[in-house]
PDB file of C-alpha atoms in Angstrom:
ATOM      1  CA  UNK A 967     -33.642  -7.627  -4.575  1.00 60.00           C
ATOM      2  CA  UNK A 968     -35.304 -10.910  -5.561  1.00 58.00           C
ATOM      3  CA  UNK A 969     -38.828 -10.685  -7.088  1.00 53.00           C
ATOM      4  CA  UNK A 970     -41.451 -13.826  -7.880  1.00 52.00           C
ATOM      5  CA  UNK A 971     -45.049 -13.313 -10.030  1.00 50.00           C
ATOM      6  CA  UNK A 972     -47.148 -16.371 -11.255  1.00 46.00           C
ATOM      7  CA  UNK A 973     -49.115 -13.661 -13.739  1.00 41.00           C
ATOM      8  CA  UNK A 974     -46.645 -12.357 -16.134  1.00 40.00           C
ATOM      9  CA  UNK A 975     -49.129 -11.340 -18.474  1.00 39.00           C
ATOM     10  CA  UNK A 976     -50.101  -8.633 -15.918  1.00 36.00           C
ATOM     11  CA  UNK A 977     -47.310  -6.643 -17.503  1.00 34.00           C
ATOM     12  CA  UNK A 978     -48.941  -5.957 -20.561  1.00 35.00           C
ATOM     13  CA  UNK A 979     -50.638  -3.650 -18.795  1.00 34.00           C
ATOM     14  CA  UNK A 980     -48.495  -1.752 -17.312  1.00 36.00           C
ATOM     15  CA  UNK A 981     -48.159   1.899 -18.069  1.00 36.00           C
ATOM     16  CA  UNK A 982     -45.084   2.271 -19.888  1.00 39.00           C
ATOM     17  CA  UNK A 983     -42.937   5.609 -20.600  1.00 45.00           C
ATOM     18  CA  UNK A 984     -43.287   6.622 -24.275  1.00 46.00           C
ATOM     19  CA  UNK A 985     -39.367   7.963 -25.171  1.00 47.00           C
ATOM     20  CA  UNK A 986     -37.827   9.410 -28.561  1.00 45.00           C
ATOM     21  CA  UNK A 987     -34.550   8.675 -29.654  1.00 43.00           C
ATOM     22  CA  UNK A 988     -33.387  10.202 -33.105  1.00 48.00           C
ATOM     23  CA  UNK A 989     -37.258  10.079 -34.757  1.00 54.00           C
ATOM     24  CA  UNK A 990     -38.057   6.831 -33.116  1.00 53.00           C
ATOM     25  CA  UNK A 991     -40.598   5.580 -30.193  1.00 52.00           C
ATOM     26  CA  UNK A 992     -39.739   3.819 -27.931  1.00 54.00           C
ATOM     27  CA  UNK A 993     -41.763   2.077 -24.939  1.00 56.00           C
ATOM     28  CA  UNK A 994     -39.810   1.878 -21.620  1.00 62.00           C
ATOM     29  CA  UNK A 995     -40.339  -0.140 -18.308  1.00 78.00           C
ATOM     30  CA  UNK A 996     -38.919  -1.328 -15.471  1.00 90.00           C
ATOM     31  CA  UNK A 997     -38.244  -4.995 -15.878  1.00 92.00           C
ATOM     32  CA  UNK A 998     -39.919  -5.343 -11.637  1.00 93.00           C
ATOM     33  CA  UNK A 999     -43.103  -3.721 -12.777  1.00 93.00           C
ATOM     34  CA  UNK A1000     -45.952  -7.274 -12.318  1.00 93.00           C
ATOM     35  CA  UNK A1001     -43.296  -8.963  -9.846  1.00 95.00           C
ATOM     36  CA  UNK A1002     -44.019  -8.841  -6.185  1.00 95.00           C
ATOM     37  CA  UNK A1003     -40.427  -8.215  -3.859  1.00 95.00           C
ATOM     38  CA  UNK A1004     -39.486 -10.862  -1.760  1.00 95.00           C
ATOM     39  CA  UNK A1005     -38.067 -10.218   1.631  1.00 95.00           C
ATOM     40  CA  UNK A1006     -34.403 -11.174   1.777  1.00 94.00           C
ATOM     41  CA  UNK A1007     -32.072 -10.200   3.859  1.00 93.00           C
ATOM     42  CA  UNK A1008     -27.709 -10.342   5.404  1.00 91.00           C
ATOM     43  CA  UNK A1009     -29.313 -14.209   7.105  1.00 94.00           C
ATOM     44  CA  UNK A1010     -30.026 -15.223   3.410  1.00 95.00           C
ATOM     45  CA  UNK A1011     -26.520 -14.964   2.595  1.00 95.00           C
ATOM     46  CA  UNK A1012     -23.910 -18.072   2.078  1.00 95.00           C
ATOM     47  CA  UNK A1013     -20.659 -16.967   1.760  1.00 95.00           C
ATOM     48  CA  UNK A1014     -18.689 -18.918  -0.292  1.00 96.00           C
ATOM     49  CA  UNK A1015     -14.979 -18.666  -0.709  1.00 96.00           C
ATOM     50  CA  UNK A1016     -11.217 -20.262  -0.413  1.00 96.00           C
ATOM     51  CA  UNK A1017     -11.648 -23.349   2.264  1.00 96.00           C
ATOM     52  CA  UNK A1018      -8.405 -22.431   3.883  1.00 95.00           C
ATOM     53  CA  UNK A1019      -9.068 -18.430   4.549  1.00 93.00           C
ATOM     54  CA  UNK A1020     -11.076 -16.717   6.918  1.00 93.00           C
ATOM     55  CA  UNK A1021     -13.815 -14.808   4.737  1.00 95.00           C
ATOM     56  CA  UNK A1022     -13.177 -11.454   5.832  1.00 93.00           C
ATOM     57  CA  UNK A1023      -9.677 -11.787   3.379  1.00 93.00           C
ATOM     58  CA  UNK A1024     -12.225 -12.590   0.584  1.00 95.00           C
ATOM     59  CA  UNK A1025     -15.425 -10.791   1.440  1.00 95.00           C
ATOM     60  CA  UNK A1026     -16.487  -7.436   3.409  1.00 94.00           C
ATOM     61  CA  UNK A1027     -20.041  -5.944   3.732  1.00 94.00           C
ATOM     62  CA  UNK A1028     -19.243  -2.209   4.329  1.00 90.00           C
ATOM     63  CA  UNK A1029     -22.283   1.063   3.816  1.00 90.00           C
ATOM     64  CA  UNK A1030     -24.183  -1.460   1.819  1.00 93.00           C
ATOM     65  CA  UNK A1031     -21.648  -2.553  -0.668  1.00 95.00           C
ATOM     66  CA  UNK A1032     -20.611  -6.423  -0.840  1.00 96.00           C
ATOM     67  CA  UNK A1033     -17.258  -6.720  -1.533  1.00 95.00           C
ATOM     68  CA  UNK A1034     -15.430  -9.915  -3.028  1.00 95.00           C
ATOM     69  CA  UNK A1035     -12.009 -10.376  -4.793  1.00 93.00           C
ATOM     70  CA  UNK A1036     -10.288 -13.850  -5.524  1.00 90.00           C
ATOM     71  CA  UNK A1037      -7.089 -14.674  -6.752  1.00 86.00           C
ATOM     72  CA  UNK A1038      -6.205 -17.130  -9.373  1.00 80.00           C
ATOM     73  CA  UNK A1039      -3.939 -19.616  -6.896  1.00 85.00           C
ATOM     74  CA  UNK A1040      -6.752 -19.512  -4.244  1.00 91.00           C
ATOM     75  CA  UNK A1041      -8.177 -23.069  -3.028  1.00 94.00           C
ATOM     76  CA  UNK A1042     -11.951 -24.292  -4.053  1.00 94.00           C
ATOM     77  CA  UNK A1043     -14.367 -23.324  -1.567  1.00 95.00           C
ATOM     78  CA  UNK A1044     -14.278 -26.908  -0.299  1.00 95.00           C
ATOM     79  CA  UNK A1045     -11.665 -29.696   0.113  1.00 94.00           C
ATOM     80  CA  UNK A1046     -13.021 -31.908  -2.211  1.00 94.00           C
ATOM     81  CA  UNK A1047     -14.551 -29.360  -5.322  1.00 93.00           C
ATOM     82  CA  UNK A1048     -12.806 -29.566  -8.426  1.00 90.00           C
ATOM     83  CA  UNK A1049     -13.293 -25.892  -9.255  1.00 90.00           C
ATOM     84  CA  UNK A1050     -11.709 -22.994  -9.800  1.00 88.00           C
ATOM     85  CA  UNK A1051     -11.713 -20.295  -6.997  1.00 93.00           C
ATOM     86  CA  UNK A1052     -14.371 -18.228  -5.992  1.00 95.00           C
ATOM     87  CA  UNK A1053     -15.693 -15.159  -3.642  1.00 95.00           C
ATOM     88  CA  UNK A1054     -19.114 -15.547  -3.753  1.00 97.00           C
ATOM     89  CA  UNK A1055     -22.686 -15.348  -2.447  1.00 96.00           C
ATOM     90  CA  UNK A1056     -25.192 -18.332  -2.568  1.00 96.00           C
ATOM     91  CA  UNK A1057     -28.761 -17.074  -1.723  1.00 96.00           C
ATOM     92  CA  UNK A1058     -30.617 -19.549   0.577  1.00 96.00           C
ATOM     93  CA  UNK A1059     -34.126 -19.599   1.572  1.00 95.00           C
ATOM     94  CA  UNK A1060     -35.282 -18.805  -1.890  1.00 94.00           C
ATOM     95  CA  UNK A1061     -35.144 -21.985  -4.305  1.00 95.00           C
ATOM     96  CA  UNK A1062     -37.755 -23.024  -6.665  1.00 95.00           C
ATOM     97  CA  UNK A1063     -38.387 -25.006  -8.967  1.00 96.00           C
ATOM     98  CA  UNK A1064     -41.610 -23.420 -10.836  1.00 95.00           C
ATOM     99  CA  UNK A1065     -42.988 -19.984 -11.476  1.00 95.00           C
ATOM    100  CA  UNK A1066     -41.102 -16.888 -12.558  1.00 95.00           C
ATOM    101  CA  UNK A1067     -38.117 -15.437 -10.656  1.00 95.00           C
ATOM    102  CA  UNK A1068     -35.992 -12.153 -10.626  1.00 96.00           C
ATOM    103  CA  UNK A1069     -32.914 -10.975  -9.506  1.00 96.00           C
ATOM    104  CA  UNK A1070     -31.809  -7.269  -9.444  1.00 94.00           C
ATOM    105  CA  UNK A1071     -28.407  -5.573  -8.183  1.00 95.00           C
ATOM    106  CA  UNK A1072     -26.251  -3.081  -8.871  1.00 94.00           C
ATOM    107  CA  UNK A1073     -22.197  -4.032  -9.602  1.00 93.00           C
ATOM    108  CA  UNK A1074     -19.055  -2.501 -10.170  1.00 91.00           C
ATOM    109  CA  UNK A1075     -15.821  -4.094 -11.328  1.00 86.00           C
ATOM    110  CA  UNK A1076     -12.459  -2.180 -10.729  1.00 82.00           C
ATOM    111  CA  UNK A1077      -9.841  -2.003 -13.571  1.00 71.00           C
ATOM    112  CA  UNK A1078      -7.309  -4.473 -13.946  1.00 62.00           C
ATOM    113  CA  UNK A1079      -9.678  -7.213 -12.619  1.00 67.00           C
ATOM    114  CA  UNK A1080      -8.939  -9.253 -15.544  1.00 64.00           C
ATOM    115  CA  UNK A1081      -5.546  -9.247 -15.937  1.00 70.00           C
ATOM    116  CA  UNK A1082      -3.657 -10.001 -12.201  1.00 83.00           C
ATOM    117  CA  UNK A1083      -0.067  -8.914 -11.584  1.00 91.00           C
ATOM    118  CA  UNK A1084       0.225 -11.818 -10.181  1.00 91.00           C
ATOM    119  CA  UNK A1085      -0.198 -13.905 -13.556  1.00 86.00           C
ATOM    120  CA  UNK A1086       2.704 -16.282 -14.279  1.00 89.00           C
ATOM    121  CA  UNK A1087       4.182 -15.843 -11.264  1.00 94.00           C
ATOM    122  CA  UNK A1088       4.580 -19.081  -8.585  1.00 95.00           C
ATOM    123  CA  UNK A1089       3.625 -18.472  -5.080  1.00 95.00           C
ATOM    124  CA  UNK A1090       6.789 -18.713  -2.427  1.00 96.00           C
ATOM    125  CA  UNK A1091       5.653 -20.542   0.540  1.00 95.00           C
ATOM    126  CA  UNK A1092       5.989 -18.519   3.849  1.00 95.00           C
ATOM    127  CA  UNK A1093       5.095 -18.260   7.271  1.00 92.00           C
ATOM    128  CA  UNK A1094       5.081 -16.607  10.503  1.00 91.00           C
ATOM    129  CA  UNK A1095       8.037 -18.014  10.962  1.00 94.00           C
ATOM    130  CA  UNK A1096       9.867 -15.860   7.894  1.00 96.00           C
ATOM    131  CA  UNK A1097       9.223 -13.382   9.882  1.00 96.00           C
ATOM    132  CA  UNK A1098      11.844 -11.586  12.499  1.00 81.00           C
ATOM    133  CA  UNK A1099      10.554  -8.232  13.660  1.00 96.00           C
ATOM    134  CA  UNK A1100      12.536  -5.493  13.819  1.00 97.00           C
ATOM    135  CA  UNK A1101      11.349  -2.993  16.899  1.00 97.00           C
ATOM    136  CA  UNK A1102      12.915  -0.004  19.303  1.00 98.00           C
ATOM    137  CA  UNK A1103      15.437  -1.981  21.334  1.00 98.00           C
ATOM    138  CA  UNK A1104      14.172  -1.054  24.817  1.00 98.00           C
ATOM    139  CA  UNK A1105      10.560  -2.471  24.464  1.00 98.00           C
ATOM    140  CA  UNK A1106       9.013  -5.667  24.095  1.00 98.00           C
ATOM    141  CA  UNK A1107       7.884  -6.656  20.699  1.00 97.00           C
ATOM    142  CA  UNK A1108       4.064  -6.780  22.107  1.00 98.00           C
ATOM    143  CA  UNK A1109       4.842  -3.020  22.826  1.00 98.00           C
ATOM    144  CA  UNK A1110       4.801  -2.190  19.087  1.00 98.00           C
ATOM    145  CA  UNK A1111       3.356  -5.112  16.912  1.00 98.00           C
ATOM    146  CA  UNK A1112       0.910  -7.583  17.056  1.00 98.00           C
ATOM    147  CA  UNK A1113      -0.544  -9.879  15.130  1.00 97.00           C
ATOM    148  CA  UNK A1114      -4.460 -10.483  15.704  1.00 96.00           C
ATOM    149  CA  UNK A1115      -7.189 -12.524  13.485  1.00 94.00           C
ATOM    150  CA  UNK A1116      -4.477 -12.624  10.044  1.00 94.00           C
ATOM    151  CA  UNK A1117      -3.725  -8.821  10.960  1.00 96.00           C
ATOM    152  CA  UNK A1118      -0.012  -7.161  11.053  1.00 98.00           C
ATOM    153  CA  UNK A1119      -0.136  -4.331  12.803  1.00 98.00           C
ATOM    154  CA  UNK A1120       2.722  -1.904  13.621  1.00 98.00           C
ATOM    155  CA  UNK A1121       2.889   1.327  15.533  1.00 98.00           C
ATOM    156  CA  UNK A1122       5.823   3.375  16.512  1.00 98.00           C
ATOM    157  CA  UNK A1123       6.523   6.887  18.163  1.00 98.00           C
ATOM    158  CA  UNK A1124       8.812   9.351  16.980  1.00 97.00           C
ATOM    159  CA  UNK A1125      10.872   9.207  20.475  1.00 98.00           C
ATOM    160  CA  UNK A1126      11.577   5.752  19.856  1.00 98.00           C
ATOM    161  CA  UNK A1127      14.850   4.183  20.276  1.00 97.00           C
ATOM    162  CA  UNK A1128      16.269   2.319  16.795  1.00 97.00           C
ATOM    163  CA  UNK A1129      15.820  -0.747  16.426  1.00 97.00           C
ATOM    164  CA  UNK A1130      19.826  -2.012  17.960  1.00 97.00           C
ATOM    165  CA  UNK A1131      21.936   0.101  20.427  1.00 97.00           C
ATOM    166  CA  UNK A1132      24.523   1.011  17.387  1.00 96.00           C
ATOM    167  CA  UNK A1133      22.012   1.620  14.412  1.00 94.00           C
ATOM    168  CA  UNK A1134      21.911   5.784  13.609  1.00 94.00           C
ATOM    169  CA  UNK A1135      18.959   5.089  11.734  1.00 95.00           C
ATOM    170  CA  UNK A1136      15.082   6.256  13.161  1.00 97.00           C
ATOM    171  CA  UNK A1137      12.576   4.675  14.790  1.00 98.00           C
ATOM    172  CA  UNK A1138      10.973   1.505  13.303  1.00 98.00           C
ATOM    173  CA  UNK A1139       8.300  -1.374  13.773  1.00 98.00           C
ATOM    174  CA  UNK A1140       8.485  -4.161  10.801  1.00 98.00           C
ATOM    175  CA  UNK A1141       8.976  -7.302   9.702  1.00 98.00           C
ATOM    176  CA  UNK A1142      12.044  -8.131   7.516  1.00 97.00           C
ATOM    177  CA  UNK A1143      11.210 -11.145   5.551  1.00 97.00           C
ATOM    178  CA  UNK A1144      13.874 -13.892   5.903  1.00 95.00           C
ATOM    179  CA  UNK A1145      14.454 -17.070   3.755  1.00 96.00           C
ATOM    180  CA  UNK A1146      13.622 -15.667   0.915  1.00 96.00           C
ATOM    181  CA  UNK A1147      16.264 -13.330  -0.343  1.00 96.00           C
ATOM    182  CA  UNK A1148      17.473 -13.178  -3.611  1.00 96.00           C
ATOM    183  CA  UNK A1149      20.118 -11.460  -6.132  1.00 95.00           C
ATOM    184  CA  UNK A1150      18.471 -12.797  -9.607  1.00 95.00           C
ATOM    185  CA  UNK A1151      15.660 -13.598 -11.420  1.00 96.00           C
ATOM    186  CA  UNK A1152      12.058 -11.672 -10.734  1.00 97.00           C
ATOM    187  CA  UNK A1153      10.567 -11.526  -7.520  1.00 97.00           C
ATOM    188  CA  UNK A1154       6.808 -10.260  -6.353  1.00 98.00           C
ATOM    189  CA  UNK A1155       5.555  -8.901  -2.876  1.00 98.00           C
ATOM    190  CA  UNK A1156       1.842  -8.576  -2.722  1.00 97.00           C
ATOM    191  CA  UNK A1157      -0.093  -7.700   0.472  1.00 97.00           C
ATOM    192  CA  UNK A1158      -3.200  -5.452   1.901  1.00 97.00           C
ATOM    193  CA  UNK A1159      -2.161  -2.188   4.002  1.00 98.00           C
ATOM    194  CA  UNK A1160      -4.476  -0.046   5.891  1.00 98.00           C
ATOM    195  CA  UNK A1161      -2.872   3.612   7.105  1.00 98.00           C
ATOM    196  CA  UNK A1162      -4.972   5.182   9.781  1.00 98.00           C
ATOM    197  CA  UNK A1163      -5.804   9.089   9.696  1.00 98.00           C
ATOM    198  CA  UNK A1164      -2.718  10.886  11.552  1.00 97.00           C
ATOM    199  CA  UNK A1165       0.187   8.912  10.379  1.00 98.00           C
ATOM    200  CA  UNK A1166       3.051  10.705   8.104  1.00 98.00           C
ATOM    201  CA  UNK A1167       6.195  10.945   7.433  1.00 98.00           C
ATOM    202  CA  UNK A1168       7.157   6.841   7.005  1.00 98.00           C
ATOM    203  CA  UNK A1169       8.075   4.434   5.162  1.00 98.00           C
ATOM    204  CA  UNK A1170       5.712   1.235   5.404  1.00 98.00           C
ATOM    205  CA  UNK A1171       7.022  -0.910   2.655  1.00 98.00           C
ATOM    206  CA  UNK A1172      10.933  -1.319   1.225  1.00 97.00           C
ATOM    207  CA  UNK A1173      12.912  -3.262  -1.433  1.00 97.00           C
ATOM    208  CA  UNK A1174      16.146  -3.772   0.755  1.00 95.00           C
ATOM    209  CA  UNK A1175      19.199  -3.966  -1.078  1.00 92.00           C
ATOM    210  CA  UNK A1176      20.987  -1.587  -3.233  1.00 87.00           C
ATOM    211  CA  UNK A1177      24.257   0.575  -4.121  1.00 78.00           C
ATOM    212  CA  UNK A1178      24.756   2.656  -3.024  1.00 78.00           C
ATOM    213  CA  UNK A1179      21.914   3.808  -1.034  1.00 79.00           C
ATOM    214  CA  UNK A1180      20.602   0.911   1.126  1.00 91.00           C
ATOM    215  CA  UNK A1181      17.286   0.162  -0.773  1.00 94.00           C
ATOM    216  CA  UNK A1182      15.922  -0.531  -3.767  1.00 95.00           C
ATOM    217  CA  UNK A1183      12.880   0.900  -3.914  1.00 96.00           C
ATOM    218  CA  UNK A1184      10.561   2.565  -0.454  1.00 97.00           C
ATOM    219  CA  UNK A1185       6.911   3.668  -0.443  1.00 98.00           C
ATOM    220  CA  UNK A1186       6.086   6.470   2.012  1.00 98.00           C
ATOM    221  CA  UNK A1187       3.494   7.858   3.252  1.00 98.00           C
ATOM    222  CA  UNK A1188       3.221  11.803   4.020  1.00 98.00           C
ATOM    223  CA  UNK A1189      -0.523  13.634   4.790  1.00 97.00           C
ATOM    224  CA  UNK A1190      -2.311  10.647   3.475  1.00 97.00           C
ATOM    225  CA  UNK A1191      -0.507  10.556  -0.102  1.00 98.00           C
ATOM    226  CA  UNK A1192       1.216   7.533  -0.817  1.00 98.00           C
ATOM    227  CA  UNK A1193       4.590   8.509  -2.262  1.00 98.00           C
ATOM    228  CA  UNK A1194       7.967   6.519  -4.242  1.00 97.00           C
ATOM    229  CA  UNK A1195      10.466   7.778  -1.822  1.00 96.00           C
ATOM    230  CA  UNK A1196       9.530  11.604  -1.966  1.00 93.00           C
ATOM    231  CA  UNK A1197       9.548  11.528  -6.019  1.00 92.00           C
ATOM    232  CA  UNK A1198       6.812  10.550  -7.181  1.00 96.00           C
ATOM    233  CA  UNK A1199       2.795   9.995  -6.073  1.00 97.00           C
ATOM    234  CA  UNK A1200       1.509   6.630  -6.227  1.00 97.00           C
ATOM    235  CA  UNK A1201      -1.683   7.018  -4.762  1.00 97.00           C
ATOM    236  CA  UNK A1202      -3.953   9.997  -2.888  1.00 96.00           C
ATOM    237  CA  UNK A1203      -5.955  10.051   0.008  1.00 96.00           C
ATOM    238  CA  UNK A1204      -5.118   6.377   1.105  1.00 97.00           C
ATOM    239  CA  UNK A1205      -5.815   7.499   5.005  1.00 98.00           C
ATOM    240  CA  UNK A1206      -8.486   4.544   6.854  1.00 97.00           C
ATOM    241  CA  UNK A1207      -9.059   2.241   3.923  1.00 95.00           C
ATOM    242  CA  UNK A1208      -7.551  -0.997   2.657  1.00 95.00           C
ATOM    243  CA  UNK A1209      -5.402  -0.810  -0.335  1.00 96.00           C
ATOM    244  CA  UNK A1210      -3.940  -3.995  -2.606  1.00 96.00           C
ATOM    245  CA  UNK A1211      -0.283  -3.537  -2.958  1.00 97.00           C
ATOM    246  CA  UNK A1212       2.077  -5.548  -5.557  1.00 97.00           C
ATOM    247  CA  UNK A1213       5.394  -4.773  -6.172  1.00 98.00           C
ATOM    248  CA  UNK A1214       7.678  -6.592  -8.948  1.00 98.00           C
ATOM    249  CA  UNK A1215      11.480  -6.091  -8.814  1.00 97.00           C
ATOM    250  CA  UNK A1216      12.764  -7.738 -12.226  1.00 96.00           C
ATOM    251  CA  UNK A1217      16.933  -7.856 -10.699  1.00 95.00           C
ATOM    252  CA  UNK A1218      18.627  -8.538 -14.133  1.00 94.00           C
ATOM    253  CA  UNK A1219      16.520  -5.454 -16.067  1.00 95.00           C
ATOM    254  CA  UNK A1220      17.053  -3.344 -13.020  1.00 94.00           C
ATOM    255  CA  UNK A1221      13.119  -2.634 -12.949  1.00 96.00           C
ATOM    256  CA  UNK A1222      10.722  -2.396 -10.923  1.00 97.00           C
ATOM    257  CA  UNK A1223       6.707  -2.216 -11.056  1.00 96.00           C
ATOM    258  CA  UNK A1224       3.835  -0.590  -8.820  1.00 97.00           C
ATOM    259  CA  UNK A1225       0.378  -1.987  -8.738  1.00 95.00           C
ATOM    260  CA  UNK A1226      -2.184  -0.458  -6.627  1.00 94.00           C
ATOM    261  CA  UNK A1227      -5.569  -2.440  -6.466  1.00 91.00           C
ATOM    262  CA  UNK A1228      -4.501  -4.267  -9.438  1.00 89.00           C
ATOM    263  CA  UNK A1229      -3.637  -1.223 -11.446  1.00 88.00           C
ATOM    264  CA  UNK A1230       0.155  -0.237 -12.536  1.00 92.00           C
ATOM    265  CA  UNK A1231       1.073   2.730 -10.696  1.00 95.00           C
ATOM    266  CA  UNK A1232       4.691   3.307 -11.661  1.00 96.00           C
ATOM    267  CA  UNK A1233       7.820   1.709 -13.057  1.00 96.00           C
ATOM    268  CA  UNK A1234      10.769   2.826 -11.573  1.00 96.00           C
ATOM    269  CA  UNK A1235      14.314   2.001 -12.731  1.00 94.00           C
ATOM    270  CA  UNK A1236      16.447  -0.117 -10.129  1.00 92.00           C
ATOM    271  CA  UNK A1237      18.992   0.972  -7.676  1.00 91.00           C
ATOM    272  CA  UNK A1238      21.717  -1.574  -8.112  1.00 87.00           C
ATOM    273  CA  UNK A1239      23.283  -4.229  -5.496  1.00 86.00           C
ATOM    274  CA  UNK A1240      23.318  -7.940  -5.245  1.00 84.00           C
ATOM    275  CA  UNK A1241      21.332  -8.917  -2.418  1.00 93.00           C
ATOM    276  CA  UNK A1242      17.657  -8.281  -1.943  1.00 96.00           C
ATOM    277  CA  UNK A1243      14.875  -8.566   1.002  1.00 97.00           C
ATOM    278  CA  UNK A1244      11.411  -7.181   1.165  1.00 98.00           C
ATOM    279  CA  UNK A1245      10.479  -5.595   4.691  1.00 97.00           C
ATOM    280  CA  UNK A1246       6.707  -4.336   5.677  1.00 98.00           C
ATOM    281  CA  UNK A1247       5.612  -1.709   8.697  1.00 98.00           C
ATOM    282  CA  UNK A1248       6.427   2.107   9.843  1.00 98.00           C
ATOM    283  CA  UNK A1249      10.102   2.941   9.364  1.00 98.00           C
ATOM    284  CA  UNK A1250      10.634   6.914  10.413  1.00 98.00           C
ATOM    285  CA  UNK A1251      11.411   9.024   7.665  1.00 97.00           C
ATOM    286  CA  UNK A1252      11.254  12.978   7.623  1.00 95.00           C
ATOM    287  CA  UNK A1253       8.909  15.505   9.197  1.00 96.00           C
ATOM    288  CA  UNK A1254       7.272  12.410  11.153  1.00 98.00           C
ATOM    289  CA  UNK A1255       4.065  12.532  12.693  1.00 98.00           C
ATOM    290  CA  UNK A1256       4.395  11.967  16.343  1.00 98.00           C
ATOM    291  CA  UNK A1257       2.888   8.122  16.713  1.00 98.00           C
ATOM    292  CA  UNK A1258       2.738   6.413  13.270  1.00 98.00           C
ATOM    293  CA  UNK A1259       0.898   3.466  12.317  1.00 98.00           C
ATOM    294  CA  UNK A1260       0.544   0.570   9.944  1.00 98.00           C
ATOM    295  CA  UNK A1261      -1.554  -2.383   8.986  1.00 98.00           C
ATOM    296  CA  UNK A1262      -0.811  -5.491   6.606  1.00 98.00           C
ATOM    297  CA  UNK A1263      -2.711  -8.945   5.593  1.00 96.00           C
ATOM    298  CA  UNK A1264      -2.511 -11.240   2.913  1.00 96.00           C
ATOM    299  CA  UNK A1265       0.984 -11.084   2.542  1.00 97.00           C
ATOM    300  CA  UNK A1266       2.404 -13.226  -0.326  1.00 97.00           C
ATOM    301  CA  UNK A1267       5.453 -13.630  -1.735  1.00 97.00           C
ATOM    302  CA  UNK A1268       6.382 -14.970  -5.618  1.00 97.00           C
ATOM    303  CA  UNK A1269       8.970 -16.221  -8.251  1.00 97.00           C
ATOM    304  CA  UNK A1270       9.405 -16.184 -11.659  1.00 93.00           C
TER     305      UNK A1270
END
């Protein structure tokens, strides 16, 4: 809410609250009381964020709430600022350059905002083309991905086939990331997934590589808990929202780090092996739902 009033001394009238706190009195008012509201509304908004992503991976408007989050490597909002990033709101319609002015809102700002798991890391350039999907061998890829306005989605059913003719493994839908394995040195997967209501008993994001069992590290998801293999809980009732995932695998310590909207979740120990890949999607584990469904954007990859 934005407020203008050309007669501040009008608030020395105002009726104020008489309060006592430990023996003392004190007078309290609303800081609006003498300003008049001004009318503003979702038109009197300028979003302002990265110049080379769409703003709904910056900015959401969702039951009233404005949502923005930045990251530290993001792009100026234009091609030729000098600034640092930013996710932001400029309010049009309403400069001035006299008289008295008033803003009022309410913010929150999650944990861990401060200090990004991404710090000291350096982004790994990919693309679409890193990525070679991995589907039920008897349907087009169409059938069980696609890839719509920055959005990975992945669906399979339980009947599925696997994903070749002589895997024993269950059904799956993902994308392996290619180009980019590695067997040293400290590696970072970061990425937005969405689970809808319904889908259990998968696996939507691995650390391949390991010995030996075949991975590393796998995050499951079973009744809308997101799980470390079936060990330990990472995160409850993640069912229909979006949810910032990070994962560090340090290869040479044999660790590996959690982060869940920022905040560190878990630190398992590593599994072993010399070769590692990071894969994304729905990969069948046990007591499957019957169709089971993932979502991913913003995937990023990085190097230390």
């Amino acid at each position: 809410m934005v407020y203008s009033s050309s007669h501040l001394p009008l608030l020395l009238f105002t009726l104020f609250q008489l309060v006592v706190i430990q023996n003392h009195l004190f007078c309290k008012a609303d800081p609006t009381d003498g300003f008049t509201p001004i009318s503003i509304s979702q038109s009197n908004f300028e979003i302002q964020k990265p110049y080379d992503v769409p703003v709904n991976q910056r900015y959401s408007f969702i039951d009233g709430v404005h949502k923005f989050w930045v990251y530290k490597t993001d792009k100026p909002h234009t091609t030729s600022s000098q600034t640092k990033p930013r996710s932001e709101i400029r309010i049009t319609g309403n400069d001035y350059s006299s008289g008295v002015r008033q803003f009022e809102g309410y913010f929150y700002v999650p944990s861990g905002s401060s200090a990004d798991p991404t710090d000291g890391f350096t982004p790994i350039s990919i693309s679409q083309s890193n990525f070679e999907i991995q589907k039920p061998y008897d349907v087009p890829v169409n059938q069980r991905y696609s890839f719509i306005d920055g959005v990975h989605k992945f669906w399979v059913y339980k009947t599925d086939k696997p994903h070749t003719t002589s895997s024993q493994t269950k059904p799956r839908s993902e994308i392996r990331i290619k180009g980019n394995d590695y067997s040293s040195g400290v590696r970072q997967f970061e990425g937005y997934f969405y689970v809808p209501s319904g889908s259990s008993g998968v696996s939507i994001m691995q650390v391949f590589g390991a010995s030996p069992s075949s991975t590393t590290l796998m995050l499951r998801v079973y009744d809308g808990t997101f799980y470390y293999y079936r060990e330990k809980v990472i995160e409850s009732n993640i069912y229909n929202r979006w949810i910032r995932l990070n994962v560090i695998h340090d290869v040479g310590a044999s660790k590996l780090k959690v982060y869940i909207n920022g905040v560190l979740k878990h630190e398992p120990s590593g599994r072993g092996g010399d070769h590692h890949y990071f894969k994304f999607g729905v990969y069948t584990q046990d007591n499957e739902s019957d169709r089971m469904e993932s979502r991913w954007r913003g995937i990023k990859l990085f190097k230390k």
